[in-house]
PDB file of C-alpha atoms and ligand atoms in Angstrom:
ATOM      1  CA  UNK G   1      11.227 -29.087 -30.406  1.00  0.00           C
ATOM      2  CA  UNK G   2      11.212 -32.044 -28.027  1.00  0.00           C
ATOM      3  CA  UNK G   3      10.811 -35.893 -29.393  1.00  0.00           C
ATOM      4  CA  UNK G   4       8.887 -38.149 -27.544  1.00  0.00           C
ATOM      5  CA  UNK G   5       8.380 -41.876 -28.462  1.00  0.00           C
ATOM      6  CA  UNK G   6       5.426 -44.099 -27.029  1.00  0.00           C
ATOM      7  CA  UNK G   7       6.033 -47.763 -26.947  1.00  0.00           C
ATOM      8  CA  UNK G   8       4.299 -50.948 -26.338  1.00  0.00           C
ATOM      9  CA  UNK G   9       4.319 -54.706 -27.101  1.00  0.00           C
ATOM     10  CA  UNK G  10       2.367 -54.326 -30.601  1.00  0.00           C
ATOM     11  CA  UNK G  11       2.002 -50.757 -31.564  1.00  0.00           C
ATOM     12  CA  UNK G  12      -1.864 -51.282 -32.315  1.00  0.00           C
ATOM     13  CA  UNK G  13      -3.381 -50.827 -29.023  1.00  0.00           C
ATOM     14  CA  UNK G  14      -1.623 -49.157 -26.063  1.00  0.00           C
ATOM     15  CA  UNK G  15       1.114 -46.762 -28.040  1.00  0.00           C
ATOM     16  CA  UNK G  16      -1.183 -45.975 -30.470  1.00  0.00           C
ATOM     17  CA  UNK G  17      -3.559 -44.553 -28.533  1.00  0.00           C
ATOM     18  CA  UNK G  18      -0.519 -42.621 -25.964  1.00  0.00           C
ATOM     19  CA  UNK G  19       0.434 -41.121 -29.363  1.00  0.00           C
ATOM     20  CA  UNK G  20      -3.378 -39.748 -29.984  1.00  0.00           C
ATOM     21  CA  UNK G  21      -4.053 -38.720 -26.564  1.00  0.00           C
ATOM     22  CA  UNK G  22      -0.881 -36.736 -26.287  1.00  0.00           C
ATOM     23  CA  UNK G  23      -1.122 -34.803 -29.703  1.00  0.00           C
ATOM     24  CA  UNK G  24      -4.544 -34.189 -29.004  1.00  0.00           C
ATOM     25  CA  UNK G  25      -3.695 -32.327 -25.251  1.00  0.00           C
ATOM     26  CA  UNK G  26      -0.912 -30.406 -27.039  1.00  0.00           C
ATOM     27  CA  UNK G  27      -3.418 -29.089 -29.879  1.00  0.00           C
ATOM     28  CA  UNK G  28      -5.618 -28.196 -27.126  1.00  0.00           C
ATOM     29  CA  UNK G  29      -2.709 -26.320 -25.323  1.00  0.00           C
ATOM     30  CA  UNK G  30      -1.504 -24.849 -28.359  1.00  0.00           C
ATOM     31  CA  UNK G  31       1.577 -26.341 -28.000  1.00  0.00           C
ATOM     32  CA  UNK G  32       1.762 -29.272 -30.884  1.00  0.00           C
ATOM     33  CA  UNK G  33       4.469 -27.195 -32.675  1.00  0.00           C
ATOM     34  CA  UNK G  34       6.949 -27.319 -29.675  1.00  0.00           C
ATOM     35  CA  UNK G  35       6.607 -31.269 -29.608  1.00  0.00           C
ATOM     36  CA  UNK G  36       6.493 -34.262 -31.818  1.00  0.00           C
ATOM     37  CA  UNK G  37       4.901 -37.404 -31.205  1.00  0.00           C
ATOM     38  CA  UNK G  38       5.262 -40.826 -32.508  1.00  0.00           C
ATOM     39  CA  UNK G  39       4.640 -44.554 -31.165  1.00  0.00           C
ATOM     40  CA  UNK G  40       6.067 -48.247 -31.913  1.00  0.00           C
ATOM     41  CA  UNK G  41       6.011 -51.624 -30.600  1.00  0.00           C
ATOM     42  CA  UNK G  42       8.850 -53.768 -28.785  1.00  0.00           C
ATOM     43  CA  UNK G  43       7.542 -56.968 -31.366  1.00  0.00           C
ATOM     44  CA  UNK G  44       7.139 -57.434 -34.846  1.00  0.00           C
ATOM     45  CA  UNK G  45       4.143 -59.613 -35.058  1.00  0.00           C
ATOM     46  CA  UNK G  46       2.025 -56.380 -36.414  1.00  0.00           C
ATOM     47  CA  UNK G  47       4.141 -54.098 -38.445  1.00  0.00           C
ATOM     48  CA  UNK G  48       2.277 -52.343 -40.781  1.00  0.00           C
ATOM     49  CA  UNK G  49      -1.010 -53.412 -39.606  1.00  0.00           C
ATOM     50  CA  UNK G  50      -3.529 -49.850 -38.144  1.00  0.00           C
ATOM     51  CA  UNK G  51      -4.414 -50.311 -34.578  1.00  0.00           C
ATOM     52  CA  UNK G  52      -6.527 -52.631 -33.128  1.00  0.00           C
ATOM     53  CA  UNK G  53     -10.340 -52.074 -34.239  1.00  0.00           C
ATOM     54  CA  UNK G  54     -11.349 -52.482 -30.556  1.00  0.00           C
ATOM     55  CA  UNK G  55      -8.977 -50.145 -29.510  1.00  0.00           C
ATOM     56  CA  UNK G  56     -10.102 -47.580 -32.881  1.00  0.00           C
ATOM     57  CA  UNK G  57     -14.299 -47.893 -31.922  1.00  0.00           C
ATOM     58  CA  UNK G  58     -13.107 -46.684 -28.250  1.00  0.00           C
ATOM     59  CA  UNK G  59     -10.305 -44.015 -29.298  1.00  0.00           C
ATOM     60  CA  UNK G  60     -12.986 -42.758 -31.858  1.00  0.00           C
ATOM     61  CA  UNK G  61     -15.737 -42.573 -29.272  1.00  0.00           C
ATOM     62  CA  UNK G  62     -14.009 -39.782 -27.390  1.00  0.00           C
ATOM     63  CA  UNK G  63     -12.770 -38.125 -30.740  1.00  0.00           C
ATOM     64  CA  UNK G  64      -9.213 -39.303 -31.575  1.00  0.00           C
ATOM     65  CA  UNK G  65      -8.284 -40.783 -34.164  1.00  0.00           C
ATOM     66  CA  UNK G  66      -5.665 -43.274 -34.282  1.00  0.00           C
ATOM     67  CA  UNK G  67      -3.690 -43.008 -37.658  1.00  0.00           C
ATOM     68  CA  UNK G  68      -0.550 -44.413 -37.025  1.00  0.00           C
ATOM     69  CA  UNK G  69       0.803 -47.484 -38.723  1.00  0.00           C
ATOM     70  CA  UNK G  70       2.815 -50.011 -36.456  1.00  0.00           C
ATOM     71  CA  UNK G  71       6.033 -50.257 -36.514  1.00  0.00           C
ATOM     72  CA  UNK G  72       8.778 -51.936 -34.133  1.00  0.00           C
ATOM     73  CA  UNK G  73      10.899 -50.011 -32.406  1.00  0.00           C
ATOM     74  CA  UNK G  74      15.047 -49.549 -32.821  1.00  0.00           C
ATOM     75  CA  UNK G  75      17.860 -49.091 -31.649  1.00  0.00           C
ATOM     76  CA  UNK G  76      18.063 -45.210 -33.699  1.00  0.00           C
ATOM     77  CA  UNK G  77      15.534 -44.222 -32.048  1.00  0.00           C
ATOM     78  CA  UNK G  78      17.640 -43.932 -28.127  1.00  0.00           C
ATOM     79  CA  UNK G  79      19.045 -40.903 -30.715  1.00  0.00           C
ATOM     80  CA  UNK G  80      16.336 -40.382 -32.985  1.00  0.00           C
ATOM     81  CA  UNK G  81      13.611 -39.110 -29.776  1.00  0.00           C
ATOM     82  CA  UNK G  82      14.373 -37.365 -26.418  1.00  0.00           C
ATOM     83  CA  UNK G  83      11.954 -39.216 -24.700  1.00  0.00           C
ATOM     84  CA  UNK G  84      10.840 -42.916 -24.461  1.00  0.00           C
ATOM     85  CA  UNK G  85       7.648 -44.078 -23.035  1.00  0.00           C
ATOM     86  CA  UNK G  86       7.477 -47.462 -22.323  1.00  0.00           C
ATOM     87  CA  UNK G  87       3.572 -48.723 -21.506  1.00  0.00           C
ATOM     88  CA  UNK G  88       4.755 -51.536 -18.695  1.00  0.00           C
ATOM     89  CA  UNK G  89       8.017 -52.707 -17.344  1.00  0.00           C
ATOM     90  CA  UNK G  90       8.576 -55.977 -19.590  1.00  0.00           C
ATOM     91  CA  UNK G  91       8.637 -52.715 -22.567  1.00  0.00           C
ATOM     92  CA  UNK G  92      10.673 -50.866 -20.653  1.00  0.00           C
ATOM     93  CA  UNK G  93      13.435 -53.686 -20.261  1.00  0.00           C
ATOM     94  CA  UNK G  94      13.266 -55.098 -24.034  1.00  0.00           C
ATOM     95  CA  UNK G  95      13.642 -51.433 -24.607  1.00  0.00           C
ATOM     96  CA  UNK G  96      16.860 -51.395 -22.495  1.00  0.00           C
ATOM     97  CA  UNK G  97      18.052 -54.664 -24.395  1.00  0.00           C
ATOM     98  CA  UNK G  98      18.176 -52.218 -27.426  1.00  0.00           C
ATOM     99  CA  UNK G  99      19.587 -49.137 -26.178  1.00  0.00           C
ATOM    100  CA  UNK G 100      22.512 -48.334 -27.603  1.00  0.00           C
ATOM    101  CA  UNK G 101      25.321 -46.928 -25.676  1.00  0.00           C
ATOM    102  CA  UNK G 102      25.352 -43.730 -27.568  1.00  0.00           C
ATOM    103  CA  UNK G 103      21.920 -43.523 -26.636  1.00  0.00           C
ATOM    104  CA  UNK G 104      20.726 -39.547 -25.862  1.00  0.00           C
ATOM    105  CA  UNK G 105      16.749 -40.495 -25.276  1.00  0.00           C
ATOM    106  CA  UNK G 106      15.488 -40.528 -21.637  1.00  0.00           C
ATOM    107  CA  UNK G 107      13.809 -44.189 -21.386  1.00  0.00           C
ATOM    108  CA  UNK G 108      10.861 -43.679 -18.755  1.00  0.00           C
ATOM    109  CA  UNK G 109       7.724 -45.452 -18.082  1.00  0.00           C
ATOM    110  CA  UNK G 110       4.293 -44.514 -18.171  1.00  0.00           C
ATOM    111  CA  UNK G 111       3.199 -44.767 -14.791  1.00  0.00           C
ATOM    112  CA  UNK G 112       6.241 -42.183 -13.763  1.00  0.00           C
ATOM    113  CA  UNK G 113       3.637 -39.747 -14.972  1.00  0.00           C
ATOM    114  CA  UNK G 114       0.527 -41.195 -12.505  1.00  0.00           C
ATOM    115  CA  UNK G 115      -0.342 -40.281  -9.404  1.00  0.00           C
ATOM    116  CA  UNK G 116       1.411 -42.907  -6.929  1.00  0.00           C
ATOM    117  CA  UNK G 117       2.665 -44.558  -9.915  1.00  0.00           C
ATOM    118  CA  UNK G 118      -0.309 -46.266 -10.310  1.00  0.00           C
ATOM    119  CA  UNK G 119      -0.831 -48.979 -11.983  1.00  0.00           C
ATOM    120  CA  UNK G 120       2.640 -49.260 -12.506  1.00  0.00           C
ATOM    121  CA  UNK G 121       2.566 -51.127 -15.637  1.00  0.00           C
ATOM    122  CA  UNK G 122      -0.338 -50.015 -18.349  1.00  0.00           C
ATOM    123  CA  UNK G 123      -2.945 -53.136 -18.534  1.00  0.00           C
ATOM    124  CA  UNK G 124      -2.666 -55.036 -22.323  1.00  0.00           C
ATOM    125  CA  UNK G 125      -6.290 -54.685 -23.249  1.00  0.00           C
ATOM    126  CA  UNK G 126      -5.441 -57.244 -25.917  1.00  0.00           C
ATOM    127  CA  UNK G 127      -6.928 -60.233 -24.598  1.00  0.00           C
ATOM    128  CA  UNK G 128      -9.695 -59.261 -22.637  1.00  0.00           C
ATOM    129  CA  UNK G 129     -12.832 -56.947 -23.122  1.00  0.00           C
ATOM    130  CA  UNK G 130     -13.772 -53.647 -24.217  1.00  0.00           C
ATOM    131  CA  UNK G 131     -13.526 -52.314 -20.797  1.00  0.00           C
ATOM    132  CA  UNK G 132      -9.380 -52.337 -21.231  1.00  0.00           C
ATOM    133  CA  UNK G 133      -9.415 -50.207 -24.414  1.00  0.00           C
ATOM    134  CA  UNK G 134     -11.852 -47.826 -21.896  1.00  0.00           C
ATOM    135  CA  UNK G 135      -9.319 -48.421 -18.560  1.00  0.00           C
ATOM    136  CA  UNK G 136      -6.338 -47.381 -21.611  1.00  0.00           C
ATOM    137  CA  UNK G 137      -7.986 -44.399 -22.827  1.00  0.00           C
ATOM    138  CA  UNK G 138      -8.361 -43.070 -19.204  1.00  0.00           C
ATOM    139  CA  UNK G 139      -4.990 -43.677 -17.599  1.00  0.00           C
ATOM    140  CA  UNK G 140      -3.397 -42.145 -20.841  1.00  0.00           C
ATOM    141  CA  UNK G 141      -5.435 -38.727 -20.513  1.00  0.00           C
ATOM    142  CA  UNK G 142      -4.524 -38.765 -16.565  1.00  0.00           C
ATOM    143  CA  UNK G 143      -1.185 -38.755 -17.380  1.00  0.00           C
ATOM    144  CA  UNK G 144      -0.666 -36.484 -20.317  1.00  0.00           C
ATOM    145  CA  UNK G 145      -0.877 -33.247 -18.401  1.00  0.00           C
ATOM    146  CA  UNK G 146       2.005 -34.114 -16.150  1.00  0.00           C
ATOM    147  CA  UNK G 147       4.049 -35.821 -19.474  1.00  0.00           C
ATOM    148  CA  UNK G 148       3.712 -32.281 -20.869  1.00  0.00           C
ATOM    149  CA  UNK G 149       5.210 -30.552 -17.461  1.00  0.00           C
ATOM    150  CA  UNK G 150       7.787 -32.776 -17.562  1.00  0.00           C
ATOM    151  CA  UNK G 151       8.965 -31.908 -20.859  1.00  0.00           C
ATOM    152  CA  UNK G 152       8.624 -28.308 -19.924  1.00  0.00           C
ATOM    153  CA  UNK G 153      11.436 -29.285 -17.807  1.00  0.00           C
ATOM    154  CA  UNK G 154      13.615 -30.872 -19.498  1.00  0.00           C
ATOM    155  CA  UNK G 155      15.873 -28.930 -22.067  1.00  0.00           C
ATOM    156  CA  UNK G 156      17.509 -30.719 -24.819  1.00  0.00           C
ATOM    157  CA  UNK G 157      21.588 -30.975 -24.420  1.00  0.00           C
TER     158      UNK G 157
HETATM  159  P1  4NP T   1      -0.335 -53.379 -27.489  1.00  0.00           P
HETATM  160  O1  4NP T   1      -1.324 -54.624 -27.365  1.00  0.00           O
HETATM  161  O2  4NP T   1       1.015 -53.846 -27.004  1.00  0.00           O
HETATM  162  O3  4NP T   1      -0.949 -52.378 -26.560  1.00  0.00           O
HETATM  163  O4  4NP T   1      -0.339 -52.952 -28.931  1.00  0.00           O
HETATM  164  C1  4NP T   1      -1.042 -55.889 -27.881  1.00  0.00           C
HETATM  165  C2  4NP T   1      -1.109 -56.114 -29.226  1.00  0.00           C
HETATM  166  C3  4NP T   1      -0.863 -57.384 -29.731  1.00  0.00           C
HETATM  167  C4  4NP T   1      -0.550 -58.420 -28.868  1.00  0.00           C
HETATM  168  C5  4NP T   1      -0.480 -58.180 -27.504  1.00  0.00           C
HETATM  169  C6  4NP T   1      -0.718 -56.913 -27.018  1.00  0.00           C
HETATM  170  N1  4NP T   1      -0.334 -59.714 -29.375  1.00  0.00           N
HETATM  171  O5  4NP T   1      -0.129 -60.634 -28.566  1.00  0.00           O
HETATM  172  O6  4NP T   1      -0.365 -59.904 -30.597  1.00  0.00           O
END
């Protein structure tokens, strides 16, 4: 069983929707028993809260539903997961700012999973219009296939 941890800045739009996408390309691969997904945010500002409506009307459109509650991520969980997925670089280093140095998760970012690494950093749909929670939705189901190689890869110490 392999861990794997999405995060972004809030846990309501971005991470949310990684953590959808993924489980639902493992139930489709028969293969959501061999990994377990979860998602969090590098802030605080929306523990607790369910994603982003904007981001739910678009996830639901295209049959996911997005049912996690946010929560901010921790230092536990560079032991807890055996993969971190950071959405865009300024995650990736507030993640590093947290990583423990007994840390066993592998911190990676999103894009490592794109073709060309591109874009390199996930675009925060936050602020603009409902064409980000769209651009979201289809950069996270390019990159799921090749997530799931990688972990096929990877073997847990
Ligand atoms: P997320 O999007 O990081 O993809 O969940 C955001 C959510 C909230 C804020 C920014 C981005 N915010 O500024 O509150």
């Amino acid at each position: 069983m392999k861990r794997v941890l999405f995060v972004c800045l809030g846990n309501i739009c971005r991470s949310p929707s990684a953590e959808a996408v993924l489980k639902r390309t493992l139930a489709v691969r028969k293969l959501s028993s061999d990994v377990a997904v979860d998602s969090a945010g590098t802030c605080n500002h929306h523990i607790g809260e369910m994603a982003d409506r904007r981001m739910q009307s678009a996830a639901t459109k295209r049959g996911y539903d997005l049912e996690s509650i946010a929560r901010q991520a921790i230092a536990q969980d560079f032991k807890r997961f055996d993969l971190i997925v950071a959405m865009d670089r300024q995650n990736y280093r507030d993640l590093e700012s947290i990583r423990p140095g007994s840390a066993t998760a592998e911190l990676k970012l999103f894009s490592d999973f794109l073709a060309n690494n591109d874009p390199v950093d996930m675009p925060d749909p936050y602020y603009g219009g409902a064409h980000g929670f769209e651009q979201v939705l289809d950069i996270l189901e390019e990159g799921c296939d090749a997530l799931i190689g990688y972990l096929k890869t990877t073997s847990r110490p």
